[in-house]
mmCIF file with all atom_site columns, C-alpha atoms in Angstrom:
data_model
loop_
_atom_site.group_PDB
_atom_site.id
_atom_site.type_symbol
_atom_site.label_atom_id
_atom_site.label_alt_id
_atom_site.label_comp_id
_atom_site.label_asym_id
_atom_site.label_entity_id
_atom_site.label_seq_id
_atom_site.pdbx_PDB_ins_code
_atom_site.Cartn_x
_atom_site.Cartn_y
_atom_site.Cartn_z
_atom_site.occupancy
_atom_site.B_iso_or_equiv
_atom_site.pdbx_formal_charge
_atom_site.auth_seq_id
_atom_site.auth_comp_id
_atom_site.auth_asym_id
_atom_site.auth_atom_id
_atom_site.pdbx_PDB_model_num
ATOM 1   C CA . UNK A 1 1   ? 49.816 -61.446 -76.194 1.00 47.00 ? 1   UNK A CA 1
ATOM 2   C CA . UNK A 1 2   ? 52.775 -63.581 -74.926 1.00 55.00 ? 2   UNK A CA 1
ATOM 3   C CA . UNK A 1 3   ? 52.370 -65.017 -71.520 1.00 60.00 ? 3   UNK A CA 1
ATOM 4   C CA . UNK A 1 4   ? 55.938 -64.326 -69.271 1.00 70.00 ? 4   UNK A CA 1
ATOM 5   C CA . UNK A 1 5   ? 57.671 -62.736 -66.297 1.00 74.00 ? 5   UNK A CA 1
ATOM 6   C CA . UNK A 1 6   ? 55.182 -60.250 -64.866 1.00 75.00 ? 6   UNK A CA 1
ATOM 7   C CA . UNK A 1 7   ? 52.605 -60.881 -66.924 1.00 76.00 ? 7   UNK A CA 1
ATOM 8   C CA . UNK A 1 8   ? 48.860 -61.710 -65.373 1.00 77.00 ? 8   UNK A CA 1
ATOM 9   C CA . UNK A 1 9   ? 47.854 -65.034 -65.140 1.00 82.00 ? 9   UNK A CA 1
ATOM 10  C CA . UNK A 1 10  ? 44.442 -66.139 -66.510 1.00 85.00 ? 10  UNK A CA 1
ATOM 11  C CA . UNK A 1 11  ? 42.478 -68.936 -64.658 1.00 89.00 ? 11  UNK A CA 1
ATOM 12  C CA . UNK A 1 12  ? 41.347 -71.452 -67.289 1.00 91.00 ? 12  UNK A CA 1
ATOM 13  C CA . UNK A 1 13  ? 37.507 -71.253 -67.706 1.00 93.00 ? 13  UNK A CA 1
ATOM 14  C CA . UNK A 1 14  ? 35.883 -74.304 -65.628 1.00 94.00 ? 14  UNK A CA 1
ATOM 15  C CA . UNK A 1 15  ? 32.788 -76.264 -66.814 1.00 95.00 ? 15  UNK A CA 1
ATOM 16  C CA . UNK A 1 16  ? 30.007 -74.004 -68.093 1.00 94.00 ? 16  UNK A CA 1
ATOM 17  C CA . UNK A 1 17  ? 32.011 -71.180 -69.164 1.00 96.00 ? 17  UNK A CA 1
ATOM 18  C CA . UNK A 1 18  ? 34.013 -69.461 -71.941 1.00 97.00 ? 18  UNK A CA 1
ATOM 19  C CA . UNK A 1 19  ? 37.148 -68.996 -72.479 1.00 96.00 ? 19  UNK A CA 1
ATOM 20  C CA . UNK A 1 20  ? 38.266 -65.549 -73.110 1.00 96.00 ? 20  UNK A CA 1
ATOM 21  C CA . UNK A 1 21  ? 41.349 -64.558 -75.625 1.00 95.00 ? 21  UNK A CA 1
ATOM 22  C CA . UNK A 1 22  ? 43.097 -61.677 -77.378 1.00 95.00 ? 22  UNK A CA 1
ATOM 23  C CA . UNK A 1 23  ? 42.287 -62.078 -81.175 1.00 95.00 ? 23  UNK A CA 1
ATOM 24  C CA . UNK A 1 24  ? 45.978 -59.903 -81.362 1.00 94.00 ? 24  UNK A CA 1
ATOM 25  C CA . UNK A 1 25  ? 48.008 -57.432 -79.964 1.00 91.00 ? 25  UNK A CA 1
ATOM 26  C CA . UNK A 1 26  ? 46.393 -54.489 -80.341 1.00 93.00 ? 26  UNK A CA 1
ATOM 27  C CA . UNK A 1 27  ? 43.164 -55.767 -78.367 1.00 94.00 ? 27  UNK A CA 1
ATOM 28  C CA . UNK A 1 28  ? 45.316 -56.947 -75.306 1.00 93.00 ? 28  UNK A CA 1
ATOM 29  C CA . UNK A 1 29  ? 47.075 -53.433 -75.442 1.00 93.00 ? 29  UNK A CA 1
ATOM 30  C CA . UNK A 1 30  ? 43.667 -52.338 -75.264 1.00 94.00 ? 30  UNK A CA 1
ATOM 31  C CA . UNK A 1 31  ? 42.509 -54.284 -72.465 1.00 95.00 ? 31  UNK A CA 1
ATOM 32  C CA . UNK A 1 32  ? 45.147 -52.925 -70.481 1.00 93.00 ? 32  UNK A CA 1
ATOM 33  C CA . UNK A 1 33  ? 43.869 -49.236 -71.458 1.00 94.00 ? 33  UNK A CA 1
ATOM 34  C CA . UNK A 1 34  ? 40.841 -50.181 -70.639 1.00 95.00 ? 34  UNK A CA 1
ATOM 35  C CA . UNK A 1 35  ? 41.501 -51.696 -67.324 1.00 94.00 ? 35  UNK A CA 1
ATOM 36  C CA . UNK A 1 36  ? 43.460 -49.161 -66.315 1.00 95.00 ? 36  UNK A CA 1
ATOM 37  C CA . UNK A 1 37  ? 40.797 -46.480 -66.695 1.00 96.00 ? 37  UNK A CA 1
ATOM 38  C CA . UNK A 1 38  ? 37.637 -48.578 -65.272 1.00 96.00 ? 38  UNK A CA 1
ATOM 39  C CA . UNK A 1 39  ? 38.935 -51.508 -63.321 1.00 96.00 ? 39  UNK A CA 1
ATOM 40  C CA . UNK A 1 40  ? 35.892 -52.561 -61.988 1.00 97.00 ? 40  UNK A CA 1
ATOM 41  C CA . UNK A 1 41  ? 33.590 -52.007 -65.355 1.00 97.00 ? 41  UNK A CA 1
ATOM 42  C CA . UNK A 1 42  ? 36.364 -53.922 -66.792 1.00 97.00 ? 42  UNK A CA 1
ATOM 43  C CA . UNK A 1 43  ? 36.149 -56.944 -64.444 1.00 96.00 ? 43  UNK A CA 1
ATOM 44  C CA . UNK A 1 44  ? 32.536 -57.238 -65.062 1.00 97.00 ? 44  UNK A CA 1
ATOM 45  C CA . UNK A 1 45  ? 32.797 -56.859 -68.601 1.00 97.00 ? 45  UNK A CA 1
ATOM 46  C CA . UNK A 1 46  ? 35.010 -59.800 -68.066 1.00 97.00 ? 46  UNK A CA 1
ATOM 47  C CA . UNK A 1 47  ? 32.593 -61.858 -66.162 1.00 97.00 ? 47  UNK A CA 1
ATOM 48  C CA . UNK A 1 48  ? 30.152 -61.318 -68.522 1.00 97.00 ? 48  UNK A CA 1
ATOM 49  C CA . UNK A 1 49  ? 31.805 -62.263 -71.413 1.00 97.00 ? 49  UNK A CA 1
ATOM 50  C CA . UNK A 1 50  ? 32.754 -65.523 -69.787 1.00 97.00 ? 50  UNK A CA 1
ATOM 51  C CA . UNK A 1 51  ? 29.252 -66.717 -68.352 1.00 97.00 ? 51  UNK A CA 1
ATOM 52  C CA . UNK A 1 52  ? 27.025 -65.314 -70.642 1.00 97.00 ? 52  UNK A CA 1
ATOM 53  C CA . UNK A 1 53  ? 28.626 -63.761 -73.797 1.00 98.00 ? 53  UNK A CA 1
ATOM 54  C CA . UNK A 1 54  ? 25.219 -63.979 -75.981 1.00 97.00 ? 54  UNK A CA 1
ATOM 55  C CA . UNK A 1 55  ? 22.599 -62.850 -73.286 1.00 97.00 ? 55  UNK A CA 1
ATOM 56  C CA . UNK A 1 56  ? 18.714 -63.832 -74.479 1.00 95.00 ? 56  UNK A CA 1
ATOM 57  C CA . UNK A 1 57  ? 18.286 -60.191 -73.088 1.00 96.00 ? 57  UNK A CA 1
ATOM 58  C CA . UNK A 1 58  ? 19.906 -57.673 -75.201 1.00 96.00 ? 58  UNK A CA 1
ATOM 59  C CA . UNK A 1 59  ? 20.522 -54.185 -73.517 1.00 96.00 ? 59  UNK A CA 1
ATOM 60  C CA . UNK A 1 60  ? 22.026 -50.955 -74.706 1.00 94.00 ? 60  UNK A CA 1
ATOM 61  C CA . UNK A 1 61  ? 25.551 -51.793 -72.644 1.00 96.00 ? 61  UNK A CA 1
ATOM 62  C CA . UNK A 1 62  ? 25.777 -55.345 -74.231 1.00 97.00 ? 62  UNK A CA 1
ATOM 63  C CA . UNK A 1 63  ? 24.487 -56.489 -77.426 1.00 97.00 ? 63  UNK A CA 1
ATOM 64  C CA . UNK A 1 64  ? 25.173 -57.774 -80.939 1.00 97.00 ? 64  UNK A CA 1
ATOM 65  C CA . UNK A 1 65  ? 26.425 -55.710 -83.062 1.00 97.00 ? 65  UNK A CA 1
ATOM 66  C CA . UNK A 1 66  ? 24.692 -55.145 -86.578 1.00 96.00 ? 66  UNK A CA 1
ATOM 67  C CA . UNK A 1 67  ? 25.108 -54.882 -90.150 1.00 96.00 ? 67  UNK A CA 1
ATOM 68  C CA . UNK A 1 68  ? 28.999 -55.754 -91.706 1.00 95.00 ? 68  UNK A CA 1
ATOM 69  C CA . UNK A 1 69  ? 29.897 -55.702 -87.861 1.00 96.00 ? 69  UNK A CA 1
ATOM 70  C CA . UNK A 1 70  ? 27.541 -58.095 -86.691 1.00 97.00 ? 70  UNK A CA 1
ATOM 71  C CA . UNK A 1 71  ? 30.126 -61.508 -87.937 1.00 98.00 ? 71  UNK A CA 1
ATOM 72  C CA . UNK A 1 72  ? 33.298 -61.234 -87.764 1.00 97.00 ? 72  UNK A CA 1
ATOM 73  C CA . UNK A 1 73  ? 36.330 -64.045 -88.705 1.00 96.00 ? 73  UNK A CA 1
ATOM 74  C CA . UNK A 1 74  ? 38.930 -65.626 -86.147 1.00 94.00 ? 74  UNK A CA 1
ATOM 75  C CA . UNK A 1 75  ? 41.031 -69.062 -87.102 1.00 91.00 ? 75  UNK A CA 1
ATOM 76  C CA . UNK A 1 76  ? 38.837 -69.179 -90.102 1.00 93.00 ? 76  UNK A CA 1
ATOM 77  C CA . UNK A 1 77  ? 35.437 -69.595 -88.155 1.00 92.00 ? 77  UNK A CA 1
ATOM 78  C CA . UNK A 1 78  ? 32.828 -66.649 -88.915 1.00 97.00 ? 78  UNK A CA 1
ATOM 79  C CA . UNK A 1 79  ? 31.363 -65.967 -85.691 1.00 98.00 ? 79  UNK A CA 1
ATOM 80  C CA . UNK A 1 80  ? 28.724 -63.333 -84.267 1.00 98.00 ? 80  UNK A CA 1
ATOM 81  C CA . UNK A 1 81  ? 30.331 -60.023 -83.266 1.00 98.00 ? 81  UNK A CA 1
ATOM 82  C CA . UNK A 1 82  ? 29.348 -58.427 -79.672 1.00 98.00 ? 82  UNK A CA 1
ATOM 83  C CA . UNK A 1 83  ? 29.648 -55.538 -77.800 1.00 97.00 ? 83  UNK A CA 1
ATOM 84  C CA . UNK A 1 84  ? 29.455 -55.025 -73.838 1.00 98.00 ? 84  UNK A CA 1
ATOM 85  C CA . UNK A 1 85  ? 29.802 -50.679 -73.142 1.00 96.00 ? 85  UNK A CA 1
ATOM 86  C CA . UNK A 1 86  ? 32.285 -50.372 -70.094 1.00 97.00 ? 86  UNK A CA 1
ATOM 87  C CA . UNK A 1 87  ? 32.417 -46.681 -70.170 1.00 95.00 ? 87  UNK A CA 1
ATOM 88  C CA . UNK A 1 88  ? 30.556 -43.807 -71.923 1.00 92.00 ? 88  UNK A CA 1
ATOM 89  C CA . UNK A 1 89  ? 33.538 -44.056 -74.656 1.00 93.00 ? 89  UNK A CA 1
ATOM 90  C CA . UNK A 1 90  ? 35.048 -47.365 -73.819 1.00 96.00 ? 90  UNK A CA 1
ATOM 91  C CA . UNK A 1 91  ? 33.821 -50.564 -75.091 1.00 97.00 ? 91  UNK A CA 1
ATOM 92  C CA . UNK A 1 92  ? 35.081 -54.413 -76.021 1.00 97.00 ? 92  UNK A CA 1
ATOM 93  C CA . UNK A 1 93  ? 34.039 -56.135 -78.822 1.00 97.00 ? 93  UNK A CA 1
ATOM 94  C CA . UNK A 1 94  ? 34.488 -60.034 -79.017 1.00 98.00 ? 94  UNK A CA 1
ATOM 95  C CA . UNK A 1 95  ? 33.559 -62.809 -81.540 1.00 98.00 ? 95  UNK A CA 1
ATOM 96  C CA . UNK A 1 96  ? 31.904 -65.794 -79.976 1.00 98.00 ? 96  UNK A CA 1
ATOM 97  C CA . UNK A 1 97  ? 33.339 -69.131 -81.293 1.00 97.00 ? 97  UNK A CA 1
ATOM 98  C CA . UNK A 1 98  ? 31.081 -71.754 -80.341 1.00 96.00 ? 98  UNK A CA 1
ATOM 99  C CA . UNK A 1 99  ? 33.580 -74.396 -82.120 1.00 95.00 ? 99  UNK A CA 1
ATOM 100 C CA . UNK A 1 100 ? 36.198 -73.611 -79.660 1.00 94.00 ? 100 UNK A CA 1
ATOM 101 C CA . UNK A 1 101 ? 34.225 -72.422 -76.611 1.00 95.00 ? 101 UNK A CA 1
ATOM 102 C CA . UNK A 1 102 ? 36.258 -69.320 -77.111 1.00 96.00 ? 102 UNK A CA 1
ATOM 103 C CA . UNK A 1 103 ? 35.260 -65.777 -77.047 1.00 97.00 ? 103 UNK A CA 1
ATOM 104 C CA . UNK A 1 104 ? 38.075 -63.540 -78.931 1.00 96.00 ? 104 UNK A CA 1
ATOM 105 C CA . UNK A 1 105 ? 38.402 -60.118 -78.190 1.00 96.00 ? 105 UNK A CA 1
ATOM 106 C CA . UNK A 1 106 ? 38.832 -58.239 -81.156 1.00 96.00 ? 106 UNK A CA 1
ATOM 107 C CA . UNK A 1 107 ? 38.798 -54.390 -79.924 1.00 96.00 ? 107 UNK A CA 1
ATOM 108 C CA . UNK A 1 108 ? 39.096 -53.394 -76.279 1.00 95.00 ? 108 UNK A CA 1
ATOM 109 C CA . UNK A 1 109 ? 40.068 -49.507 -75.785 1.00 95.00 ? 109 UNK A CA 1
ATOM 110 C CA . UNK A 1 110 ? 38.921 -46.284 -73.681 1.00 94.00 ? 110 UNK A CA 1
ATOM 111 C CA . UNK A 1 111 ? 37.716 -44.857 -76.877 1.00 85.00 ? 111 UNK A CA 1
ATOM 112 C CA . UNK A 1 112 ? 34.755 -45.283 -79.113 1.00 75.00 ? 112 UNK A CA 1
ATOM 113 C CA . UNK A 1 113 ? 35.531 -47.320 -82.250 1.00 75.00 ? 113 UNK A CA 1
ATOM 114 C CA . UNK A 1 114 ? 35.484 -45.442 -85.150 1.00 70.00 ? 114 UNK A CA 1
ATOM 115 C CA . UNK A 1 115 ? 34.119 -48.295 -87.358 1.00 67.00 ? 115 UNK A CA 1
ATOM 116 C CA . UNK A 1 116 ? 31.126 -47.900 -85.771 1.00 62.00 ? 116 UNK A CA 1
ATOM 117 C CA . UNK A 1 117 ? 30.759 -43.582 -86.805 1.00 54.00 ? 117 UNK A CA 1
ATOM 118 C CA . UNK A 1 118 ? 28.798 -44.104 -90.357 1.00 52.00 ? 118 UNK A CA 1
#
């Protein structure tokens, strides 16, 4: 997503934390869905994501995802693939690159993702 006029501004992530990125446009048009519907769920998803986007505690609204979801590829890193439940529908999934400190948001909608219906 292209940063200009109008557009929100992202604090860079200080000491300790992640930084968190669109992996593409679709997943920043997402985002906005997302945000839109469940502000606050989306905020904390947020948070989350930034200070602790592998927690040692798994729980069913944020966890790793499993089988041929569980990695994912971003920038030619493989990294683990996670998802944090905002709504009953609407989740975000994100690859955690621990090379970059980065964690790249590669789904973020109001729906559930259909990859996921097998």
């Amino acid at each position: 997503m292209t940063v200009g006029r109008g557009g929100r501004v992202a604090p860079p992530a200080p000491e300790g934390q992640w930084e968190v990125r669109f992996a593409d446009a679709a997943s920043a048009k997402g985002w906005e869905s997302l945000a839109q519907q469940a502000r606050e769920n989306t905020y904390r998803a947020w948070i989350a994501i930034r200070t602790d986007p592998k927690p040692p505690v798994q729980t069913p609204r944020h966890h790793s995802l499993k089988g041929n979801l569980a990695h994912g590829t971003h920038r030619g890193q493989t990294c683990e693939q996670w998802q944090i439940e905002v709504t009953g529908s609407g989740r975000i999934w994100y690859l955690v690159d621990t090379v970059r400190d980065t964690c790249w948001i590669t789904y973020a909608g109001t729906g559930h993702p259909g990859a996921t219906d097998r």
